[in-house]
Coordinates of C-alpha atoms in Angstrom, one line a residue:
Chain A
M262 CA 143.5 51.8 93.8
T263 CA 142.3 50.4 90.5
A264 CA 140.6 47.6 92.4
V265 CA 138.6 50.0 94.4
A266 CA 137.7 52.1 91.4
G267 CA 136.7 48.9 89.6
A268 CA 134.4 47.9 92.4
A269 CA 132.8 51.3 92.5
R270 CA 132.2 51.1 88.8
R271 CA 130.6 47.7 89.1
L272 CA 128.4 48.9 92.0
T273 CA 127.3 51.9 89.9
A274 CA 126.5 49.6 87.0
F275 CA 124.6 47.3 89.3
F276 CA 122.3 50.1 90.6
R277 CA 122.0 51.7 87.1
A278 CA 120.3 48.6 85.8
R279 CA 118.1 48.1 88.8
P280 CA 115.8 51.0 89.7
L281 CA 114.1 49.1 92.6
A282 CA 117.4 48.4 94.3
R283 CA 118.3 52.0 93.8
L284 CA 115.1 53.2 95.4
F285 CA 115.6 50.9 98.4
A286 CA 119.2 52.0 98.8
V287 CA 118.1 55.6 99.1
L288 CA 114.8 55.3 101.0
G289 CA 115.3 52.0 102.9
A290 CA 116.8 53.4 106.1
P291 CA 114.5 56.3 106.6
L292 CA 111.4 54.3 105.7
T293 CA 112.4 51.5 108.1
W294 CA 112.8 54.2 110.8
L295 CA 109.4 55.7 110.0
V296 CA 107.5 52.3 109.8
V297 CA 109.2 50.6 112.8
V298 CA 109.7 53.5 115.2
Y299 CA 106.9 55.8 114.4
L300 CA 104.0 53.8 113.0
G301 CA 105.1 50.7 115.0
S302 CA 104.8 52.6 118.3
L303 CA 101.5 54.0 117.3
A304 CA 100.2 50.5 116.5
L305 CA 101.4 49.3 119.9
L306 CA 99.6 52.2 121.5
V307 CA 96.4 51.3 119.8
A308 CA 96.8 47.6 120.6
S309 CA 97.6 48.2 124.3
A310 CA 94.3 50.0 124.7
F311 CA 92.6 46.6 124.3
F312 CA 94.5 44.9 127.1
K313 CA 93.1 44.2 130.5
L314 CA 94.9 45.4 133.6
D315 CA 95.6 43.2 136.6
E316 CA 94.4 45.4 139.6
F317 CA 97.0 44.1 141.9
T318 CA 100.2 43.9 139.8
G319 CA 99.4 47.0 137.7
K320 CA 100.5 45.0 134.7
S321 CA 98.6 43.5 131.8
N322 CA 97.5 39.9 132.3
G323 CA 97.2 39.3 128.6
Q324 CA 93.4 39.2 128.4
L325 CA 91.6 41.4 125.9
T326 CA 88.8 43.8 126.7
F327 CA 86.8 46.7 125.2
S328 CA 86.1 48.2 128.6
N329 CA 88.9 50.8 128.3
I330 CA 87.6 52.1 125.0
S331 CA 84.0 52.1 126.1
A332 CA 84.9 54.0 129.3
V333 CA 86.6 56.9 127.5
V334 CA 83.9 57.1 124.9
T335 CA 80.8 56.8 127.1
K336 CA 81.7 58.6 130.3
S337 CA 80.3 62.1 130.0
A338 CA 83.1 63.6 132.2
Y339 CA 85.7 62.4 129.7
R340 CA 83.7 63.6 126.7
S341 CA 83.3 67.1 128.1
L342 CA 87.1 67.1 129.0
M343 CA 87.8 66.2 125.4
L344 CA 85.5 68.9 124.1
R345 CA 87.1 71.5 126.4
S346 CA 90.5 70.5 125.1
V347 CA 89.3 70.9 121.5
L348 CA 87.8 74.3 122.3
I349 CA 91.1 75.5 123.9
A350 CA 93.1 74.3 120.9
A351 CA 90.6 76.1 118.6
A352 CA 90.8 79.3 120.6
V353 CA 94.6 79.2 120.5
T354 CA 94.5 78.7 116.7
V355 CA 92.0 81.5 116.2
L356 CA 94.0 83.9 118.5
C357 CA 97.3 83.0 116.7
L358 CA 95.6 83.7 113.3
V359 CA 94.1 87.0 114.4
I360 CA 97.5 88.2 115.6
A361 CA 99.5 86.7 112.8
L362 CA 97.5 88.2 109.9
P363 CA 98.2 91.9 110.6
V364 CA 101.8 91.2 111.7
A365 CA 102.5 89.1 108.6
F366 CA 100.9 91.7 106.4
Y367 CA 103.0 94.5 107.9
I368 CA 106.2 92.5 107.6
S369 CA 105.6 91.4 104.0
R370 CA 104.0 94.5 102.5
L371 CA 104.7 97.6 104.5
A372 CA 108.0 97.3 106.4
S373 CA 111.2 98.5 105.0
R374 CA 113.9 96.0 104.2
W375 CA 115.7 96.3 107.5
T376 CA 112.6 96.5 109.6
K377 CA 111.4 93.4 107.9
R378 CA 114.6 91.4 108.7
G379 CA 114.5 92.6 112.3
L380 CA 110.9 91.7 112.8
I381 CA 111.3 88.2 111.3
V382 CA 114.2 87.5 113.6
A383 CA 112.2 88.9 116.6
M384 CA 109.3 86.6 115.7
L385 CA 111.6 83.5 115.4
L386 CA 113.8 84.3 118.4
P387 CA 111.4 82.6 120.9
L388 CA 111.7 79.3 119.0
W389 CA 115.4 79.2 120.0
S390 CA 114.7 79.2 123.7
G391 CA 113.4 76.2 125.7
Y392 CA 109.8 75.4 126.1
L393 CA 109.9 75.2 129.9
V394 CA 111.8 78.5 130.1
K395 CA 109.0 80.3 128.2
V396 CA 106.2 78.6 130.2
Y397 CA 107.8 79.5 133.6
A398 CA 108.4 83.0 132.3
L399 CA 104.7 83.3 131.7
R400 CA 104.0 81.8 135.0
A401 CA 105.9 84.7 136.5
M402 CA 103.8 87.0 134.4
F403 CA 100.4 85.6 135.6
E404 CA 101.3 84.9 139.2
P405 CA 98.2 86.3 141.0
G406 CA 100.0 86.8 144.4
S407 CA 98.7 85.9 147.8
E408 CA 99.0 86.9 151.4
F409 CA 102.4 85.2 151.4
G410 CA 104.0 86.8 148.3
S411 CA 103.6 89.6 145.8
G412 CA 102.1 88.9 142.4
G413 CA 103.8 88.6 139.1
F414 CA 104.4 91.2 136.4
L415 CA 100.7 91.7 135.5
K416 CA 99.6 92.0 139.1
S417 CA 102.4 94.4 140.2
V418 CA 102.6 96.6 137.1
V419 CA 99.1 96.5 135.6
G420 CA 97.4 95.8 138.9
W421 CA 95.3 92.9 137.6
S422 CA 96.0 89.4 136.6
P423 CA 93.6 86.7 135.3
G424 CA 95.5 84.3 137.6
F425 CA 96.1 80.7 136.8
G426 CA 93.4 79.0 134.8
Y427 CA 92.0 78.6 131.3
V428 CA 92.7 82.3 130.3
A429 CA 96.4 81.9 131.2
V430 CA 96.6 78.5 129.5
I431 CA 95.1 79.9 126.2
F432 CA 97.4 82.9 126.3
T433 CA 100.5 80.9 127.1
L434 CA 99.8 78.3 124.3
T435 CA 99.1 81.2 121.9
Y436 CA 102.5 82.7 122.8
L437 CA 104.2 79.4 122.4
W438 CA 102.8 78.4 119.0
F439 CA 102.4 81.8 117.4
P440 CA 105.6 81.6 115.2
Y441 CA 104.2 78.3 113.7
M442 CA 101.2 80.3 112.4
L443 CA 103.1 83.5 111.5
L444 CA 105.6 81.8 109.3
P445 CA 103.3 80.1 106.8
V446 CA 101.0 83.1 106.7
Y447 CA 104.0 85.3 106.0
A448 CA 105.2 83.0 103.3
G449 CA 101.8 82.9 101.8
L450 CA 101.6 86.7 101.7
E451 CA 105.1 86.9 100.1
R452 CA 103.8 84.6 97.3
L453 CA 100.9 86.9 96.7
P454 CA 101.8 89.2 93.7
N455 CA 101.3 92.9 94.4
S456 CA 99.6 93.2 91.0
L457 CA 96.6 91.2 92.4
L458 CA 96.1 93.7 95.1
D459 CA 96.5 96.6 92.6
A460 CA 94.0 94.8 90.3
S461 CA 91.4 94.5 93.0
S462 CA 91.7 98.2 93.9
D463 CA 91.7 99.1 90.2
L464 CA 88.4 97.3 89.8
G465 CA 86.9 99.4 92.5
A466 CA 87.4 97.3 95.7
G467 CA 88.3 99.0 99.0
S468 CA 90.7 97.4 101.4
A469 CA 88.1 95.3 103.2
R470 CA 86.7 93.9 100.0
T471 CA 90.2 93.1 98.7
F472 CA 91.1 91.4 102.0
W473 CA 88.0 89.1 102.0
S474 CA 87.8 88.5 98.3
V475 CA 91.4 88.3 97.2
I476 CA 93.9 88.0 100.1
M477 CA 92.0 85.6 102.4
P478 CA 91.0 83.0 99.7
M479 CA 94.6 82.9 98.5
L480 CA 95.9 82.6 102.1
I481 CA 93.7 79.7 103.1
P482 CA 96.2 76.9 102.3
S483 CA 98.8 78.8 104.4
I484 CA 96.4 79.4 107.3
A485 CA 95.4 75.7 107.2
A486 CA 99.1 74.6 107.3
G487 CA 99.8 77.0 110.2
S488 CA 96.7 75.9 112.1
I489 CA 97.8 72.2 112.0
F490 CA 100.8 73.2 114.2
T491 CA 98.9 75.5 116.6
F492 CA 95.9 73.1 116.9
A493 CA 97.9 69.8 117.2
L494 CA 100.5 71.2 119.6
S495 CA 97.8 72.8 121.8
L496 CA 95.6 69.7 121.8
G497 CA 98.3 67.5 123.1
D498 CA 99.8 69.9 125.7
Y499 CA 99.8 69.1 129.4
I500 CA 102.8 70.9 130.9
T501 CA 101.5 74.4 130.2
V502 CA 98.3 73.4 131.9
K503 CA 100.2 72.1 134.9
V504 CA 102.4 75.3 135.2
V505 CA 99.9 78.1 134.5
G506 CA 96.5 76.3 134.5
G507 CA 95.8 76.2 138.2
T508 CA 93.0 73.7 138.6
A509 CA 92.4 73.6 134.8
Q510 CA 92.5 70.2 133.0
M511 CA 93.1 69.1 129.5
I512 CA 93.1 65.6 127.9
G513 CA 96.9 65.5 128.2
N514 CA 96.8 65.8 132.0
I515 CA 94.4 62.9 132.3
I516 CA 96.5 60.7 130.1
E517 CA 99.6 61.5 132.2
R518 CA 97.8 60.8 135.4
V519 CA 96.3 57.5 134.2
L520 CA 99.6 56.5 132.8
L521 CA 101.4 57.1 136.0
A522 CA 98.6 55.4 138.0
P523 CA 99.8 53.1 136.4
N524 CA 97.2 52.1 133.9
Q525 CA 98.8 52.0 130.5
P526 CA 95.8 50.4 128.7
L527 CA 93.4 53.1 129.9
A528 CA 95.9 55.9 129.0
A529 CA 96.3 54.4 125.6
A530 CA 92.5 54.4 125.2
F531 CA 92.4 58.1 126.1
T532 CA 95.1 58.9 123.5
L533 CA 92.8 57.6 120.8
W534 CA 90.7 60.7 121.3
P535 CA 93.3 63.2 120.2
V536 CA 94.7 60.9 117.6
G537 CA 91.2 60.5 116.0
I538 CA 90.5 64.2 116.2
M539 CA 93.8 65.0 114.6
L540 CA 93.2 62.6 111.8
V541 CA 89.8 64.3 111.1
Y542 CA 91.5 67.7 111.4
L543 CA 94.3 66.8 109.0
A544 CA 91.8 65.5 106.4
A545 CA 89.8 68.8 106.7
M546 CA 93.0 70.9 106.3
A547 CA 94.2 68.8 103.4
R548 CA 90.9 69.6 101.6
L549 CA 91.6 73.3 102.2
G550 CA 95.0 72.8 100.4
A551 CA 97.3 72.9 103.5
F552 CA 99.7 70.5 101.8
K553 CA 99.6 72.1 98.3
N554 CA 102.8 74.1 98.9
L555 CA 104.9 71.4 100.5
Chain B
M1003 CA 92.7 112.8 80.5
T1004 CA 95.3 115.4 81.4
L1005 CA 98.5 115.4 83.4
E1006 CA 99.8 118.8 84.5
G1007 CA 103.4 119.2 85.6
V1008 CA 103.5 115.7 87.2
S1009 CA 106.7 114.8 89.0
K1010 CA 107.6 111.6 90.8
S1011 CA 110.8 110.3 92.5
Y1012 CA 111.6 107.1 94.3
G1013 CA 114.2 108.0 96.9
A1014 CA 117.1 109.7 95.1
V1015 CA 115.9 108.5 91.7
T1016 CA 113.6 110.9 89.7
A1017 CA 111.2 108.9 87.6
L1018 CA 109.3 111.8 86.1
H1019 CA 110.3 115.4 85.6
S1020 CA 107.3 117.7 85.4
V1021 CA 105.4 115.9 82.7
D1022 CA 102.5 117.5 80.8
L1023 CA 100.4 115.3 78.7
S1024 CA 96.9 115.4 77.4
M1025 CA 94.8 112.7 75.6
K1026 CA 91.6 113.1 73.7
A1027 CA 88.5 111.0 74.4
G1028 CA 88.4 107.8 72.3
E1029 CA 92.0 108.1 71.3
F1030 CA 94.6 105.2 71.1
F1031 CA 97.5 106.8 72.8
S1032 CA 100.8 105.1 73.2
I1033 CA 103.6 105.9 75.7
L1034 CA 106.8 104.6 74.1
G1035 CA 110.2 104.5 75.8
P1036 CA 113.0 102.3 76.9
S1037 CA 112.9 100.6 80.3
G1038 CA 113.5 103.1 83.1
S1039 CA 112.2 106.0 81.0
G1040 CA 109.2 106.6 83.4
K1041 CA 106.5 105.2 81.1
T1042 CA 105.1 102.7 83.6
T1043 CA 105.3 105.4 86.3
V1044 CA 103.0 107.6 84.2
L1045 CA 100.5 104.7 84.0
R1046 CA 100.6 104.0 87.7
L1047 CA 100.0 107.6 88.5
I1048 CA 97.0 107.7 86.2
A1049 CA 95.7 104.5 87.8
G1050 CA 96.3 105.8 91.3
F1051 CA 98.7 103.1 92.4
E1052 CA 101.2 105.8 93.1
L1053 CA 100.7 109.4 94.1
S1054 CA 102.6 112.2 92.4
D1055 CA 105.1 114.4 94.3
S1056 CA 103.8 117.4 92.5
G1057 CA 101.5 118.3 89.6
R1058 CA 97.9 117.3 89.0
V1059 CA 96.0 114.5 87.2
F1060 CA 92.6 115.1 85.6
I1061 CA 90.2 112.5 84.2
D1062 CA 87.2 113.8 82.3
Q1063 CA 87.9 117.4 83.7
K1064 CA 87.8 116.1 87.3
D1065 CA 90.9 116.5 89.5
V1066 CA 91.7 112.9 90.7
T1067 CA 95.3 113.7 91.9
A1068 CA 94.7 112.5 95.4
K1069 CA 92.1 109.8 94.7
A1070 CA 92.6 106.1 95.4
P1071 CA 92.5 103.7 92.5
F1072 CA 89.0 102.4 93.4
E1073 CA 87.7 106.0 93.2
R1074 CA 89.0 106.6 89.6
D1075 CA 87.0 105.8 86.5
V1076 CA 90.0 104.1 85.0
N1077 CA 90.9 100.4 84.6
T1078 CA 94.2 98.7 84.0
V1079 CA 95.4 95.6 82.0
F1080 CA 98.5 94.5 83.9
Q1081 CA 101.7 93.2 82.4
D1082 CA 101.3 89.9 84.2
Y1083 CA 97.5 90.0 83.7
A1084 CA 97.0 89.8 87.5
L1085 CA 94.0 87.5 87.1
F1086 CA 92.7 86.2 90.4
P1087 CA 93.8 82.5 90.3
H1088 CA 91.1 81.3 92.8
M1089 CA 88.2 82.6 90.7
T1090 CA 86.9 81.3 87.4
V1091 CA 87.2 83.4 84.3
Q1092 CA 83.5 84.4 84.7
Q1093 CA 84.1 85.5 88.3
N1094 CA 87.2 87.4 87.4
V1095 CA 85.3 89.4 84.8
E1096 CA 82.4 89.9 87.1
Y1097 CA 84.6 91.1 90.0
G1098 CA 84.4 94.9 89.2
L1099 CA 80.7 94.7 88.7
M1100 CA 80.2 92.7 91.9
V1101 CA 82.2 95.3 93.9
K1102 CA 80.0 98.0 92.4
K1103 CA 77.0 96.0 93.6
V1104 CA 75.5 95.3 90.2
G1105 CA 72.7 92.7 90.4
K1106 CA 73.7 89.0 90.0
V1107 CA 71.8 88.5 86.7
E1108 CA 72.9 91.7 85.2
R1109 CA 76.6 91.3 86.0
A1110 CA 76.6 87.7 84.7
A1111 CA 75.1 88.9 81.5
G1112 CA 77.6 91.8 81.2
A1113 CA 80.6 89.6 81.8
R1114 CA 79.4 87.0 79.3
A1115 CA 78.8 89.7 76.7
M1116 CA 82.4 91.0 77.3
L1117 CA 83.9 87.5 77.1
D1118 CA 82.2 87.2 73.7
V1119 CA 83.8 90.5 72.6
V1120 CA 87.2 89.1 73.4
R1121 CA 86.2 85.8 71.7
L1122 CA 86.3 83.7 74.9
G1123 CA 82.6 82.8 74.9
G1124 CA 82.7 79.3 76.2
F1125 CA 85.6 79.8 78.7
G1126 CA 83.7 81.2 81.7
D1127 CA 83.9 78.2 83.9
R1128 CA 87.7 77.7 83.5
K1129 CA 90.3 78.9 86.0
P1130 CA 93.0 81.3 84.7
G1131 CA 95.6 78.5 85.2
Q1132 CA 93.9 76.5 82.5
L1133 CA 94.2 79.2 79.8
S1134 CA 97.1 80.0 77.5
G1135 CA 98.9 83.4 77.7
G1136 CA 96.9 84.9 74.9
Q1137 CA 93.6 83.8 76.4
R1138 CA 94.6 85.2 79.9
Q1139 CA 95.5 88.4 78.2
R1140 CA 92.0 88.6 76.7
V1141 CA 90.4 87.8 80.0
A1142 CA 92.3 90.7 81.6
L1143 CA 91.1 92.9 78.9
A1144 CA 87.5 91.8 79.3
R1145 CA 87.7 92.2 83.1
A1146 CA 88.8 95.8 82.7
L1147 CA 86.5 96.8 79.8
V1148 CA 83.3 95.4 81.4
N1149 CA 83.4 98.3 83.9
K1150 CA 83.1 100.8 81.0
P1151 CA 86.0 103.0 82.2
K1152 CA 86.7 106.4 80.8
V1153 CA 90.3 105.4 80.2
L1154 CA 91.8 101.9 79.8
L1155 CA 95.5 101.6 80.8
L1156 CA 97.5 98.9 79.3
D1157 CA 101.0 98.1 80.7
E1158 CA 103.0 96.3 78.0
P1159 CA 100.1 93.8 77.8
L1160 CA 101.6 91.9 74.9
G1161 CA 105.1 91.6 76.3
A1162 CA 104.8 87.9 77.4
L1163 CA 103.3 86.6 74.1
D1164 CA 105.2 85.1 71.2
L1165 CA 105.6 87.1 68.0
K1166 CA 102.8 85.6 66.0
L1167 CA 100.3 86.0 68.8
R1168 CA 101.5 89.5 69.5
E1169 CA 100.8 90.6 66.0
E1170 CA 97.3 89.0 66.1
M1171 CA 96.6 90.7 69.4
Q1172 CA 97.7 94.1 68.0
V1173 CA 95.1 93.9 65.3
E1174 CA 92.5 92.6 67.7
L1175 CA 93.2 95.3 70.4
K1176 CA 92.9 98.1 67.9
A1177 CA 89.6 96.6 66.6
I1178 CA 88.2 96.3 70.1
Q1179 CA 89.3 99.8 70.9
Q1180 CA 87.4 101.1 67.9
R1181 CA 84.4 99.1 68.8
V1182 CA 84.1 100.2 72.4
G1183 CA 85.3 103.8 71.8
I1184 CA 87.2 104.1 75.1
T1185 CA 90.5 106.0 75.4
F1186 CA 93.4 103.5 75.5
V1187 CA 96.7 104.5 77.0
Y1188 CA 99.2 101.9 75.9
V1189 CA 102.6 101.6 77.5
T1190 CA 105.2 99.8 75.4
H1191 CA 108.9 99.7 74.6
D1192 CA 108.2 98.2 71.2
Q1193 CA 108.3 101.0 68.6
G1194 CA 106.6 98.8 65.9
E1195 CA 103.7 98.2 68.3
A1196 CA 103.4 101.9 69.1
L1197 CA 103.5 103.0 65.4
S1198 CA 101.1 100.4 64.1
M1199 CA 98.3 100.8 66.7
S1200 CA 98.3 104.3 67.9
D1201 CA 96.5 107.5 67.0
R1202 CA 99.2 109.4 68.8
V1203 CA 102.5 108.5 70.5
A1204 CA 104.5 110.1 73.3
V1205 CA 108.1 109.1 73.4
F1206 CA 109.6 109.1 76.9
N1207 CA 113.3 109.2 77.9
E1208 CA 114.7 109.5 81.4
G1209 CA 111.4 110.8 82.9
C1210 CA 110.8 113.5 80.2
I1211 CA 108.7 113.6 77.1
E1212 CA 110.9 113.8 74.0
Q1213 CA 108.1 114.2 71.5
V1214 CA 104.3 113.8 71.1
G1215 CA 102.7 113.2 67.7
T1216 CA 101.1 110.9 65.3
P1217 CA 103.1 107.8 64.4
R1218 CA 103.9 109.4 61.0
E1219 CA 105.2 112.6 62.6
I1220 CA 107.3 110.6 65.1
Y1221 CA 108.8 108.4 62.5
E1222 CA 109.3 110.9 59.7
K1223 CA 110.0 114.1 61.6
P1224 CA 111.7 113.1 64.8
E1225 CA 112.4 116.2 66.9
T1226 CA 115.3 114.9 68.9
S1227 CA 118.1 112.6 68.2
F1228 CA 116.8 110.2 70.9
V1229 CA 113.5 109.9 69.1
A1230 CA 115.2 109.4 65.8
Q1231 CA 117.4 106.7 67.3
F1232 CA 114.8 104.9 69.3
V1233 CA 112.0 104.9 66.8
G1234 CA 113.8 104.2 63.6
T1235 CA 117.4 102.9 64.2
N1236 CA 118.4 106.0 62.4
N1237 CA 121.7 107.3 61.2
I1238 CA 122.2 110.6 62.9
F1239 CA 124.8 113.2 62.0
T1240 CA 125.4 116.9 62.7
A1241 CA 124.4 119.1 59.8
D1242 CA 128.1 119.8 59.0
R1243 CA 129.1 116.2 59.1
A1244 CA 126.2 115.2 56.9
K1245 CA 127.1 117.9 54.4
A1246 CA 130.7 116.6 54.3
L1247 CA 129.7 113.0 53.8
F1248 CA 126.7 113.3 51.5
G1249 CA 127.2 116.7 49.9
D1250 CA 124.1 118.3 48.4
A1251 CA 122.3 115.0 48.0
L1252 CA 120.8 115.7 51.4
K1253 CA 118.1 118.3 51.7
A1254 CA 118.3 119.1 55.4
T1255 CA 117.6 121.9 57.8
G1256 CA 118.4 122.2 61.4
S1257 CA 121.5 121.3 63.3
M1258 CA 121.1 117.5 63.3
V1259 CA 120.3 115.3 60.4
A1260 CA 118.6 111.8 60.6
I1261 CA 118.7 109.4 57.7
R1262 CA 116.4 106.5 57.9
P1263 CA 117.7 103.1 56.9
E1264 CA 115.3 102.8 54.0
Q1265 CA 116.6 106.1 52.5
I1266 CA 120.0 104.4 52.0
R1267 CA 120.4 102.6 48.7
L1268 CA 123.3 100.3 48.1
S1269 CA 124.4 99.0 44.8
K1270 CA 127.3 96.8 43.5
T1271 CA 127.5 98.7 40.3
G1272 CA 129.0 102.1 40.3
M1273 CA 126.6 105.1 40.2
A1274 CA 127.0 108.7 39.5
N1275 CA 127.0 110.8 42.7
G1276 CA 127.5 107.5 44.6
M1277 CA 129.9 107.0 47.4
S1278 CA 132.1 104.0 47.9
V1279 CA 131.6 102.3 51.2
R1280 CA 132.5 98.9 52.7
V1281 CA 130.0 96.3 53.9
I1282 CA 130.8 95.3 57.5
A1283 CA 127.7 93.3 58.5
V1284 CA 124.7 91.8 56.8
Q1285 CA 121.5 90.9 58.8
Y1286 CA 119.0 88.9 56.8
L1287 CA 115.5 89.6 58.2
G1288 CA 113.4 87.7 55.8
A1289 CA 111.7 90.1 53.3
D1290 CA 114.3 92.7 54.1
T1291 CA 118.0 92.7 54.6
R1292 CA 119.8 95.2 56.9
I1293 CA 123.3 96.1 55.9
H1294 CA 125.9 98.0 58.0
V1295 CA 128.5 99.8 55.9
S1296 CA 131.4 101.9 57.0
V1297 CA 131.6 105.3 55.3
D1298 CA 135.0 106.0 56.9
K1299 CA 136.9 105.0 59.9
Q1300 CA 134.5 106.6 62.5
T1301 CA 131.2 106.4 60.7
T1302 CA 128.9 103.4 60.2
V1303 CA 125.7 103.7 58.3
I1304 CA 122.8 101.3 58.4
G1305 CA 120.7 100.7 55.4
I1306 CA 117.7 98.4 54.8
G1307 CA 116.3 97.1 51.6
A1308 CA 114.5 94.2 49.9
S1309 CA 116.4 91.0 50.4
E1310 CA 115.9 90.2 46.7
E1311 CA 117.8 93.3 45.7
Y1312 CA 120.6 92.9 48.3
K1313 CA 121.3 89.3 47.9
G1314 CA 124.9 88.6 47.0
M1315 CA 126.2 91.5 49.1
L1316 CA 129.1 90.1 51.2
V1317 CA 130.9 91.4 54.2
G1318 CA 134.2 93.1 53.2
E1319 CA 132.9 94.1 49.8
D1320 CA 133.0 97.7 48.5
V1321 CA 129.6 98.9 47.3
W1322 CA 128.1 102.2 46.2
L1323 CA 125.8 104.2 48.4
T1324 CA 123.3 106.7 47.3
L1325 CA 120.4 108.5 49.1
N1326 CA 116.7 108.4 48.4
N1327 CA 115.1 111.6 49.4

């Protein structure tokens, strides 16, 4: 007993005198995980983009080449595919924002206490169900019907459905990632003191002016934080496109197909597109203050 | 500025019971009361942040009862200042003018002139976060005054400042008010603040007005025991009880008698027509000392006097009490 206690005391004394050892004891394991597993695999991915593929074996023969990179950068079909993916991710982000703003405003400023709680739970509830469940639920919604079967919810109840395609993809991704936009925007509004809105009104501003001059500038960091989720998750998605996209294609689909071809080096080269775009996007959002409230 | 029979309740809680109040143009008018007395509600009703359940509000003879805040010729200085943190000091002060579509050059000049009035001339480019509490307070004042409102509402504006700064700001606020000649409606729970700055004071309690008058009237001739108690830490007795305790030394009319602490004189040496009392607490306040004495088992009286004169009075001692009339 005393021996154990004595050892513990000696250990405490050891760490007390050595701040570096202390830091390593606390952060060593998680940092190793981050560096080896996360950054390490990313580095491997980048490296593998430079390997040459043996046409017959489907495996790398160890030779280095720039041809993969130059293919994904120079071919106009790939470029327009990338642009389309970015536009879809941007459309999803804008839609999420346009819906989240009034909803978050209502929850944070107007709803009574119990309505508020109910609405927050309702908004978060979809996060607790599986991704595929939601995507297939929406497939049932958009099913355009054919001579062999009746249509989905929209077709049979509303009488019209956009069918499978880009509209369905954008709508489904918006539905999937909406809570990730709502939460930061709601938190941002909660942080906004009521007296600022009173002050704006007191100084003669109507609701529109208060919204653009006071609420929006103060919400920008929250919106930027939310948009990182909606944009990144949309940009990398390929399952939604497969389920409700019909013939639609996003960058994720190409990567998957090339990977299964199998052509790992070319697939890796493709991924450099979204990785690069996300780095630029994160830098831009950081400038808007997305990480200020972490 | 007139309120006519204004009532307001929040759910089951009545914040204001049919309040009538009228202020003169250019007056420094204070609304004094403890927290929960309805004083801030009065301010919010005048500003238009809340709408009254009944009664009417007039500003400059115009009925504004149902008007929104941005339609009223009134500006507010908020308790937490409510400066826009993403704008510079200059942009904050210009905000009201910008909303009213005053030209760029003109509003910049107006804002700069008002910042000079509150002695923040060189601070226009700073953000509110880079200013001290007293400076933010003055920016809030400039932001409101630059719009030249008919009435300026101030909601406990000095509450967050330390004592020294608060006293400086009291003098400064009064000076600014006299310079701009705008009606100030000043909400506070600090009786010293209300007495020292105001032309007139309204004392509020539980959503009703207890008394309206000049600071002197409020302090020297309190009409209700609440006012006497709240404004002066007074010793209050029924007329009969006062007679029994102090005899004819007290010239009093009415059913209640209030004796202000400075009317009480205590002495260690016996005095004709003095009364023997026991010291139960001594509070040293600097220049003055406040002494609590027990007259008999049920009655404690509070007196205040120069520390110099009262030094050497100890708890448990018997001393002599006389009244100054």
